[in-house]
Amino acid sequence: MFGVWVWGLLIVSLVVGGVVAMLLTMGAIGRATDELVHDRLSVRFWALLAVLGLVVAAAFAVPIAANGWAYTSAGQVMAALISLPPAFVTLVGLRNAGILSLASRRRRAALASGQRVDARVVERSRRLFANDIMSVVVEADLPIGGPSPELAYRERDSARTRVHRFVETCPTDHWARLEPGTHVTLCYVPDAARCYAIELFPRAITPRA
């Protein structure tokens, strides 16, 4: 009985600690004014959610194994049903953290050494099976000979530029500000076609024309 109480207190402490850490991270995301800090905190939030899912799964797994229920058909069915919600939470957390981590690496390099140009949002959409993550398609006039287009381009001979399209990945916190027609600042590295980032904070965004 003592072991059960200790295990219960440990799990409750871990869950409460995880929830508190997530709430603090959410607050820090809301206060962030630096692009890279915001990206890092977003990755941390989803990683914490994945860990919390694992903790909840462990909370049920240990008692089930300790009581021998894992060796009966009924116990195995019960364990499978119980594990579905925390497994889903863990998968969502890991997937979202991975998507945002890859985007953060690309954005970090572009924001550090990229050239800044004006761009226009042409499309926005929520990522399929990726909660709270959106894709933003922007167009920018870049000099001919610049990076290869991410999606497509059309040539403007008179200006010696081509309209390139780039697809940014970011949390849906920015959904309201990135509606089609909005002008944003794009950072890109001319010699690296896939090294680009749009600046996501209000100081870099102007109202639609």
XYZ file of N, CA and C in Angstrom:
627
model
N 0.829 -1.203 0.000
C 0.000 0.000 0.000
C 0.867 1.259 0.000
N 1.963 1.199 0.800
C 2.866 2.349 0.847
C 3.459 2.639 -0.533
N 3.803 1.544 -1.252
C 4.378 1.711 -2.586
C 3.391 2.360 -3.541
N 2.116 1.980 -3.420
C 1.082 2.563 -4.284
C 0.940 4.055 -4.020
N 0.943 4.440 -2.732
C 0.826 5.856 -2.393
C 2.029 6.649 -2.896
N 3.206 6.088 -2.752
C 4.421 6.769 -3.224
C 4.359 6.957 -4.740
N 3.965 5.889 -5.429
C 3.861 5.968 -6.890
C 2.817 7.008 -7.305
N 1.676 7.009 -6.621
C 0.631 7.974 -6.936
C 1.084 9.402 -6.730
N 1.757 9.647 -5.598
C 2.253 11.000 -5.331
C 3.300 11.424 -6.346
N 4.150 10.476 -6.742
C 5.181 10.792 -7.737
C 4.551 11.193 -9.065
N 3.564 10.414 -9.511
C 2.914 10.701 -10.789
C 2.168 12.024 -10.732
N 1.432 12.239 -9.629
C 0.700 13.506 -9.497
C 1.663 14.682 -9.510
N 2.791 14.537 -8.835
C 3.785 15.613 -8.805
C 4.338 15.884 -10.194
N 4.613 14.803 -10.937
C 5.150 14.972 -12.294
C 4.122 15.624 -13.216
N 2.872 15.205 -13.109
C 1.823 15.777 -13.961
C 1.615 17.259 -13.632
N 1.522 17.561 -12.344
C 1.331 18.965 -11.940
C 2.536 19.799 -12.381
N 3.740 19.254 -12.189
C 4.936 19.975 -12.628
C 4.947 20.208 -14.132
N 4.515 19.181 -14.894
C 4.459 19.337 -16.343
C 3.457 20.384 -16.780
N 2.274 20.374 -16.141
C 1.242 21.356 -16.483
C 1.722 22.770 -16.149
N 2.352 22.925 -14.989
C 2.874 24.235 -14.609
C 3.930 24.707 -15.593
N 4.826 23.785 -15.984
C 5.869 24.143 -16.951
C 5.264 24.571 -18.281
N 4.192 23.893 -18.719
C 3.532 24.259 -19.970
C 2.869 25.623 -19.861
N 2.224 25.885 -18.716
C 1.576 27.185 -18.531
C 2.608 28.313 -18.508
N 3.725 28.083 -17.848
C 4.783 29.094 -17.819
C 5.348 29.323 -19.212
N 5.484 28.240 -19.973
C 5.991 28.370 -21.338
C 5.016 29.145 -22.208
N 3.720 28.871 -22.046
C 2.709 29.625 -22.798
C 2.780 31.111 -22.467
N 2.943 31.427 -21.187
C 3.072 32.825 -20.801
C 4.304 33.474 -21.409
N 5.416 32.729 -21.429
C 6.645 33.252 -22.016
C 6.493 33.456 -23.523
N 5.755 32.554 -24.182
C 5.506 32.713 -25.624
C 4.725 34.000 -25.877
N 3.727 34.267 -25.037
C 2.928 35.470 -25.204
C 3.720 36.752 -24.989
N 4.765 36.684 -24.155
C 5.573 37.873 -23.876
C 6.789 38.002 -24.793
N 7.094 36.971 -25.557
C 8.309 36.966 -26.375
C 8.264 38.060 -27.440
N 9.364 38.751 -27.604
C 9.488 39.784 -28.634
C 10.653 39.490 -29.576
N 11.323 38.391 -29.355
C 12.453 37.987 -30.192
C 12.054 36.771 -31.016
N 12.360 36.808 -32.303
C 11.953 35.732 -33.209
C 12.466 34.368 -32.744
N 13.756 34.279 -32.460
C 14.360 32.994 -32.135
C 13.883 32.480 -30.780
N 13.691 33.387 -29.836
C 13.165 32.986 -28.528
C 11.755 32.431 -28.679
N 10.951 33.088 -29.477
C 9.583 32.624 -29.723
C 9.584 31.236 -30.345
N 10.456 31.025 -31.336
C 10.543 29.710 -31.972
C 10.954 28.639 -30.966
N 11.959 28.945 -30.155
C 12.461 27.969 -29.186
C 11.396 27.619 -28.143
N 10.650 28.606 -27.682
C 9.613 28.360 -26.697
C 8.474 27.527 -27.283
N 8.158 27.746 -28.553
C 7.103 26.955 -29.201
C 7.499 25.487 -29.283
N 8.767 25.229 -29.620
C 9.258 23.850 -29.657
C 9.201 23.244 -28.253
N 9.607 24.016 -27.252
C 9.597 23.514 -25.876
C 8.191 23.153 -25.422
N 7.191 23.951 -25.794
C 5.812 23.682 -25.377
C 5.367 22.309 -25.858
N 5.609 22.014 -27.143
C 5.147 20.738 -27.681
C 5.975 19.576 -27.155
N 7.260 19.793 -26.887
C 8.078 18.747 -26.284
C 7.580 18.418 -24.872
N 7.204 19.450 -24.116
C 6.652 19.226 -22.782
C 5.341 18.445 -22.844
N 4.520 18.748 -23.842
C 3.263 18.013 -23.997
C 3.536 16.535 -24.267
N 4.544 16.240 -25.106
C 4.894 14.854 -25.398
C 5.367 14.133 -24.138
N 6.180 14.802 -23.341
C 6.663 14.203 -22.093
C 5.508 13.961 -21.140
N 4.569 14.900 -21.080
C 3.414 14.750 -20.201
C 2.583 13.535 -20.607
N 2.448 13.310 -21.911
C 1.729 12.128 -22.383
C 2.408 10.844 -21.942
N 3.738 10.823 -21.983
C 4.480 9.639 -21.539
C 4.311 9.405 -20.040
N 4.300 10.491 -19.275
C 4.122 10.368 -17.825
C 2.753 9.777 -17.499
N 1.722 10.254 -18.177
C 0.370 9.737 -17.942
C 0.292 8.259 -18.326
N 0.936 7.882 -19.426
C 0.943 6.475 -19.828
C 1.648 5.622 -18.775
N 2.762 6.105 -18.246
C 3.490 5.374 -17.206
C 2.663 5.246 -15.937
N 1.839 6.254 -15.655
C 1.015 6.219 -14.447
C 0.079 5.011 -14.443
N -0.379 4.600 -15.617
C -1.257 3.440 -15.709
C -0.483 2.149 -15.954
N 0.643 2.238 -16.647
C 1.381 1.041 -17.032
C 1.949 0.299 -15.835
N 2.524 1.023 -14.898
C 3.162 0.367 -13.752
C 2.160 -0.392 -12.877
N 1.021 0.219 -12.473
C 0.037 -0.551 -11.676
C -0.515 -1.758 -12.427
N -0.738 -1.612 -13.730
C -1.262 -2.730 -14.512
C -0.275 -3.888 -14.504
N 1.013 -3.582 -14.703
C 2.028 -4.633 -14.699
C 2.207 -5.220 -13.299
N 2.166 -4.370 -12.268
C 2.394 -4.838 -10.895
C 1.291 -5.772 -10.420
N 0.075 -5.596 -10.904
C -1.050 -6.430 -10.474
C -1.279 -7.638 -11.385
N -0.427 -7.793 -12.372
C -0.544 -8.954 -13.248
C -1.627 -8.856 -14.294
N -2.240 -7.680 -14.425
C -3.314 -7.545 -15.413
C -2.802 -7.622 -16.848
N -1.516 -7.329 -17.037
C -0.966 -7.351 -18.385
C -0.916 -8.752 -18.971
N -1.108 -9.779 -18.108
C -1.031 -11.163 -18.575
C -2.397 -11.773 -18.823
N -3.443 -10.974 -18.723
C -4.788 -11.459 -19.030
C -5.339 -10.713 -20.236
N -6.259 -11.350 -20.937
C -6.837 -10.720 -22.135
C -7.570 -9.437 -21.780
N -8.350 -9.504 -20.686
C -9.097 -8.317 -20.271
C -8.157 -7.182 -19.887
N -7.084 -7.527 -19.185
C -6.107 -6.518 -18.783
C -5.402 -5.889 -19.970
N -5.089 -6.707 -20.975
C -4.424 -6.181 -22.164
C -5.330 -5.241 -22.944
N -6.624 -5.610 -23.051
C -7.582 -4.730 -23.733
C -7.715 -3.413 -22.967
N -7.822 -3.514 -21.637
C -7.945 -2.313 -20.822
C -6.705 -1.430 -20.966
N -5.526 -2.050 -20.957
C -4.285 -1.285 -21.093
C -4.220 -0.588 -22.442
N -4.662 -1.287 -23.493
C -4.638 -0.691 -24.830
C -5.571 0.510 -24.917
N -6.768 0.373 -24.346
C -7.732 1.481 -24.388
C -7.244 2.668 -23.566
N -6.665 2.371 -22.398
C -6.176 3.451 -21.538
C -5.016 4.188 -22.180
N -4.182 3.463 -22.940
C -2.974 4.066 -23.506
C -3.247 4.923 -24.742
N -4.433 4.794 -25.336
C -4.713 5.536 -26.566
C -4.635 7.055 -26.393
N -5.339 7.655 -25.418
C -5.255 9.129 -25.278
C -3.844 9.644 -25.011
N -3.101 9.079 -24.022
C -1.740 9.601 -23.814
C -0.816 9.336 -24.996
N -1.035 8.228 -25.715
C -0.203 7.956 -26.892
C -0.461 8.998 -27.977
N -1.728 9.374 -28.156
C -2.062 10.403 -29.138
C -1.428 11.737 -28.762
N -1.521 12.092 -27.471
C -0.926 13.348 -26.995
C 0.583 13.342 -27.241
N 1.226 12.218 -26.958
C 2.679 12.118 -27.157
C 3.058 12.251 -28.625
N 2.318 11.584 -29.503
C 2.615 11.653 -30.935
C 2.421 13.067 -31.474
N 1.336 13.721 -31.059
C 1.093 15.092 -31.503
C 2.210 16.012 -31.022
N 2.599 15.865 -29.757
C 3.667 16.699 -29.216
C 4.980 16.499 -29.940
N 5.349 15.231 -30.177
C 6.609 14.945 -30.864
C 6.594 15.448 -32.299
N 5.476 15.239 -32.992
C 5.390 15.675 -34.392
C 5.470 17.197 -34.500
N 4.711 17.889 -33.684
C 4.718 19.344 -33.748
C 6.063 19.919 -33.331
N 6.666 19.345 -32.287
C 7.985 19.807 -31.862
C 9.007 19.587 -32.968
N 8.913 18.450 -33.662
C 9.841 18.175 -34.764
C 9.669 19.134 -35.925
N 8.408 19.396 -36.310
C 8.132 20.317 -37.420
C 8.654 21.717 -37.103
N 8.362 22.198 -35.899
C 8.785 23.546 -35.527
C 10.296 23.628 -35.317
N 10.912 22.539 -34.879
C 12.362 22.535 -34.692
C 13.086 22.660 -36.031
N 12.622 21.929 -37.035
C 13.225 22.029 -38.365
C 13.036 23.425 -38.944
N 11.842 23.977 -38.782
C 11.589 25.337 -39.267
C 12.459 26.342 -38.528
N 12.665 26.126 -37.232
C 13.471 27.053 -36.430
C 14.917 27.081 -36.891
N 15.471 25.933 -37.250
C 16.855 25.889 -37.746
C 16.999 26.701 -39.030
N 16.050 26.510 -39.944
C 16.088 27.267 -41.199
C 15.952 28.762 -40.934
N 15.012 29.106 -40.065
C 14.752 30.515 -39.778
C 15.940 31.174 -39.076
N 16.592 30.428 -38.188
C 17.727 30.989 -37.451
C 18.828 31.427 -38.406
N 19.128 30.575 -39.380
C 20.187 30.907 -40.338
C 19.804 32.098 -41.207
N 18.550 32.156 -41.637
C 18.108 33.255 -42.497
C 18.067 34.578 -41.741
N 17.566 34.554 -40.518
C 17.471 35.787 -39.740
C 18.844 36.320 -39.345
N 19.816 35.415 -39.241
C 21.155 35.833 -38.825
C 21.932 36.486 -39.955
N 21.793 35.982 -41.178
C 22.649 36.482 -42.266
C 21.907 36.766 -43.563
N 20.584 36.672 -43.562
C 19.847 36.852 -44.802
C 19.601 38.305 -45.169
N 19.285 38.509 -46.448
C 18.888 39.822 -46.924
C 17.389 40.010 -46.678
N 16.978 41.244 -46.418
C 15.583 41.532 -46.121
C 14.900 42.216 -47.290
N 13.755 41.683 -47.681
C 12.967 42.259 -48.769
C 11.506 42.256 -48.358
N 10.714 43.053 -49.069
C 9.284 43.079 -48.817
C 8.630 41.892 -49.506
N 7.652 41.289 -48.845
C 6.921 40.153 -49.415
C 5.441 40.321 -49.096
N 4.611 39.558 -49.790
C 3.166 39.656 -49.620
C 2.595 38.267 -49.379
N 1.737 38.151 -48.379
C 1.089 36.874 -48.088
C 0.040 36.590 -49.156
N 0.109 35.423 -49.764
C -0.873 35.064 -50.785
C -1.784 33.926 -50.339
N -1.353 33.189 -49.319
C -2.176 32.059 -48.870
C -1.744 31.655 -47.464
N -2.696 31.183 -46.691
C -2.395 30.622 -45.373
C -3.296 29.410 -45.160
N -2.802 28.418 -44.473
C -3.588 27.214 -44.226
C -3.040 26.498 -43.004
N -3.906 25.753 -42.355
C -3.490 24.971 -41.197
C -2.883 23.657 -41.677
N -1.811 23.244 -41.043
C -1.145 22.000 -41.423
C -2.030 20.809 -41.080
N -2.140 19.874 -42.023
C -2.964 18.691 -41.823
C -2.367 17.810 -40.725
N -3.192 17.408 -39.782
C -2.792 16.542 -38.661
C -1.675 17.150 -37.813
N -1.561 18.472 -37.816
C -0.557 19.141 -36.980
C -1.247 20.275 -36.240
N -1.739 19.986 -35.052
C -2.488 20.980 -34.282
C -1.667 22.236 -34.055
N -2.280 23.368 -34.245
C -1.691 24.656 -33.897
C -0.481 25.025 -34.751
N -0.371 24.478 -35.943
C 0.717 24.842 -36.848
C 0.107 25.250 -38.186
N 0.625 26.319 -38.761
C 0.100 26.814 -40.028
C 1.205 26.961 -41.067
N 0.804 26.947 -42.325
C 1.710 27.212 -43.444
C 1.303 28.537 -44.069
N 2.280 29.392 -44.332
C 2.024 30.707 -44.917
C 2.826 30.815 -46.216
N 2.125 31.046 -47.320
C 2.777 31.216 -48.618
C 2.946 32.704 -48.895
N 4.167 33.140 -49.158
C 4.435 34.552 -49.449
C 5.142 34.670 -50.795
N 4.943 35.812 -51.443
C 5.616 36.119 -52.701
C 6.544 37.303 -52.490
N 7.717 37.251 -53.139
C 8.673 38.354 -53.048
C 9.364 38.531 -54.389
N 9.597 39.787 -54.786
C 10.352 40.081 -56.000
C 11.840 39.980 -55.685
N 12.506 39.002 -56.294
C 13.938 38.811 -56.066
C 14.691 38.971 -57.375
N 15.934 39.432 -57.324
C 16.721 39.601 -58.546
C 16.870 38.283 -59.293
N 16.889 38.357 -60.611
C 17.114 37.160 -61.417
C 18.484 36.600 -61.056
N 18.535 35.294 -60.852
C 19.762 34.672 -60.397
C 19.753 34.427 -58.911
N 18.644 34.803 -58.237
C 18.506 34.555 -56.813
C 18.187 33.090 -56.574
N 17.681 32.763 -55.405
C 17.405 31.369 -55.076
C 16.305 30.792 -55.945
N 16.354 29.475 -56.145
C 15.316 28.808 -56.900
C 14.005 28.942 -56.158
N 12.884 29.026 -56.879
C 11.595 29.228 -56.214
C 11.210 28.021 -55.385
N 10.518 28.280 -54.280
C 10.039 27.193 -53.442
C 8.860 26.480 -54.109
N 7.962 27.274 -54.751
C 6.823 26.677 -55.424
C 6.865 26.951 -56.929
N 6.876 28.233 -57.273
C 6.844 28.611 -58.684
C 7.283 30.048 -58.804
N 7.411 30.528 -60.055
C 7.748 31.931 -60.244
C 7.199 32.388 -61.584
N 7.106 33.713 -61.730
C 6.805 34.285 -63.029
C 7.804 35.424 -63.261
N 8.298 35.534 -64.440
C 9.374 36.467 -64.714
C 8.864 37.873 -64.983
N 9.611 38.867 -64.510
C 9.327 40.271 -64.783
C 10.585 40.860 -65.426
N 10.664 40.800 -66.746
C 11.878 41.221 -67.449
C 12.198 42.686 -67.234
N 11.170 43.548 -67.209
C 11.427 44.978 -67.117
C 12.143 45.339 -65.820
N 11.859 44.646 -64.759
C 12.487 44.950 -63.474
C 13.677 44.051 -63.198
N 13.959 43.108 -64.098
C 15.034 42.140 -63.900
C 14.849 41.384 -62.591
N 13.611 41.064 -62.297
C 13.304 40.294 -61.091
C 12.332 39.183 -61.441
N 12.228 38.231 -60.533
C 11.222 37.195 -60.635
C 10.470 37.141 -59.320
N 9.213 36.789 -59.408
C 8.411 36.641 -58.203
C 8.588 35.211 -57.688
N 9.196 35.090 -56.534
C 9.412 33.786 -55.924
C 8.401 33.556 -54.812
N 8.047 32.310 -54.642
C 7.133 31.939 -53.558
C 7.884 31.131 -52.499
N 7.609 31.441 -51.240
C 8.204 30.740 -50.122
C 7.094 30.287 -49.185
N 7.291 29.147 -48.539
C 6.303 28.607 -47.603
C 6.905 28.606 -46.205
N 6.338 29.427 -45.327
C 6.793 29.505 -43.945
C 5.934 28.608 -43.062
N 6.553 28.027 -42.049
C 5.856 27.200 -41.065
C 5.953 27.879 -39.712
N 4.818 28.052 -39.038
C 4.824 28.738 -37.746
C 3.569 28.373 -36.952
N 3.554 28.682 -35.656
C 2.354 28.420 -34.851
C 1.184 29.291 -35.320
N -0.027 28.821 -35.054
C -1.216 29.563 -35.478
C -1.463 30.798 -34.613
N -0.558 31.092 -33.674
C -0.651 32.359 -32.933
C -0.703 33.545 -33.896
N -0.090 33.388 -35.058
C 0.043 34.488 -36.016
C -1.048 34.478 -37.087
N -2.049 33.615 -36.937
C -3.069 33.456 -37.975
C -3.752 34.781 -38.318
N -4.196 35.521 -37.320
C -4.966 36.741 -37.569
C -4.139 37.805 -38.288
N -2.838 37.854 -38.035
C -2.000 38.904 -38.625
C -1.510 38.557 -40.021
N -1.606 37.292 -40.405
C -1.034 36.874 -41.686
C -2.113 36.494 -42.689
N -3.135 37.316 -42.792
C -4.165 37.051 -43.789
C -3.647 37.432 -45.176
N -4.179 36.800 -46.237
C -3.729 37.109 -47.597
C -3.805 38.597 -47.900
N -2.751 39.111 -48.528
C -2.661 40.517 -48.845
C -1.788 41.298 -47.882
N -1.465 40.721 -46.734
C -0.636 41.401 -45.750
C 0.816 41.443 -46.227
N 1.481 42.574 -45.997
C 2.898 42.704 -46.353
C 3.773 42.361 -45.154
N 4.793 41.562 -45.402
C 5.711 41.121 -44.359
C 7.146 41.321 -44.838
N 8.076 41.198 -43.907
C 9.491 41.242 -44.244
C 10.020 39.825 -44.378
N 10.646 39.542 -45.508
C 11.222 38.230 -45.761
C 12.739 38.313 -45.693
N 13.353 37.411 -44.948
C 14.818 37.280 -44.916
C 15.195 36.041 -45.725
N 16.130 36.185 -46.641
C 16.541 35.026 -47.434
C 18.039 35.109 -47.717
N 18.645 33.950 -47.914
C 20.067 33.860 -48.257
C 20.154 33.562 -49.748
N 20.678 34.481 -50.558
C 20.680 34.309 -52.014
C 21.316 33.015 -52.502
N 22.352 32.549 -51.826
C 23.049 31.351 -52.281
C 22.474 30.060 -51.707
N 21.468 30.166 -50.877
C 20.865 28.976 -50.280
C 19.357 29.038 -50.502
N 18.873 28.254 -51.454
C 17.481 28.353 -51.884
C 16.493 28.097 -50.758
N 16.831 27.233 -49.821
C 15.883 26.857 -48.773
C 16.190 27.512 -47.430
N 16.975 28.563 -47.454
C 17.308 29.276 -46.220
C 16.577 30.616 -46.227
N 15.408 30.661 -45.602
C 14.584 31.868 -45.617
C 13.719 31.891 -44.359
N 13.161 33.053 -44.079
C 12.264 33.204 -42.926
C 11.474 34.487 -43.090
N 10.234 34.476 -42.655
C 9.493 35.731 -42.592
C 9.495 36.195 -41.141
N 9.606 37.500 -40.941
C 9.570 38.054 -39.595
C 8.118 38.076 -39.139
N 7.869 37.483 -37.982
C 6.504 37.184 -37.580
C 5.871 38.190 -36.626
N 6.640 39.119 -36.116
C 6.092 40.020 -35.114
C 5.513 41.279 -35.748
N 4.601 41.962 -35.066
C 3.869 43.100 -35.641
C 4.748 44.191 -36.203
N 5.941 44.395 -35.628
C 6.821 45.453 -36.117
C 7.255 45.231 -37.556
N 7.161 43.959 -38.025
C 7.577 43.632 -39.384
C 6.398 43.519 -40.338
N 5.188 43.788 -39.849
C 3.985 43.570 -40.649
C 3.210 44.873 -40.792
N 2.788 45.178 -41.991
C 1.986 46.365 -42.245
C 0.613 45.981 -42.731
N -0.394 46.822 -42.563
C -1.748 46.488 -42.982
C -1.823 46.248 -44.490
N -2.853 45.565 -44.871
C -3.086 45.299 -46.296
C -3.346 46.586 -47.052
N -2.932 46.591 -48.328
C -3.186 47.766 -49.165
C -4.662 47.772 -49.583
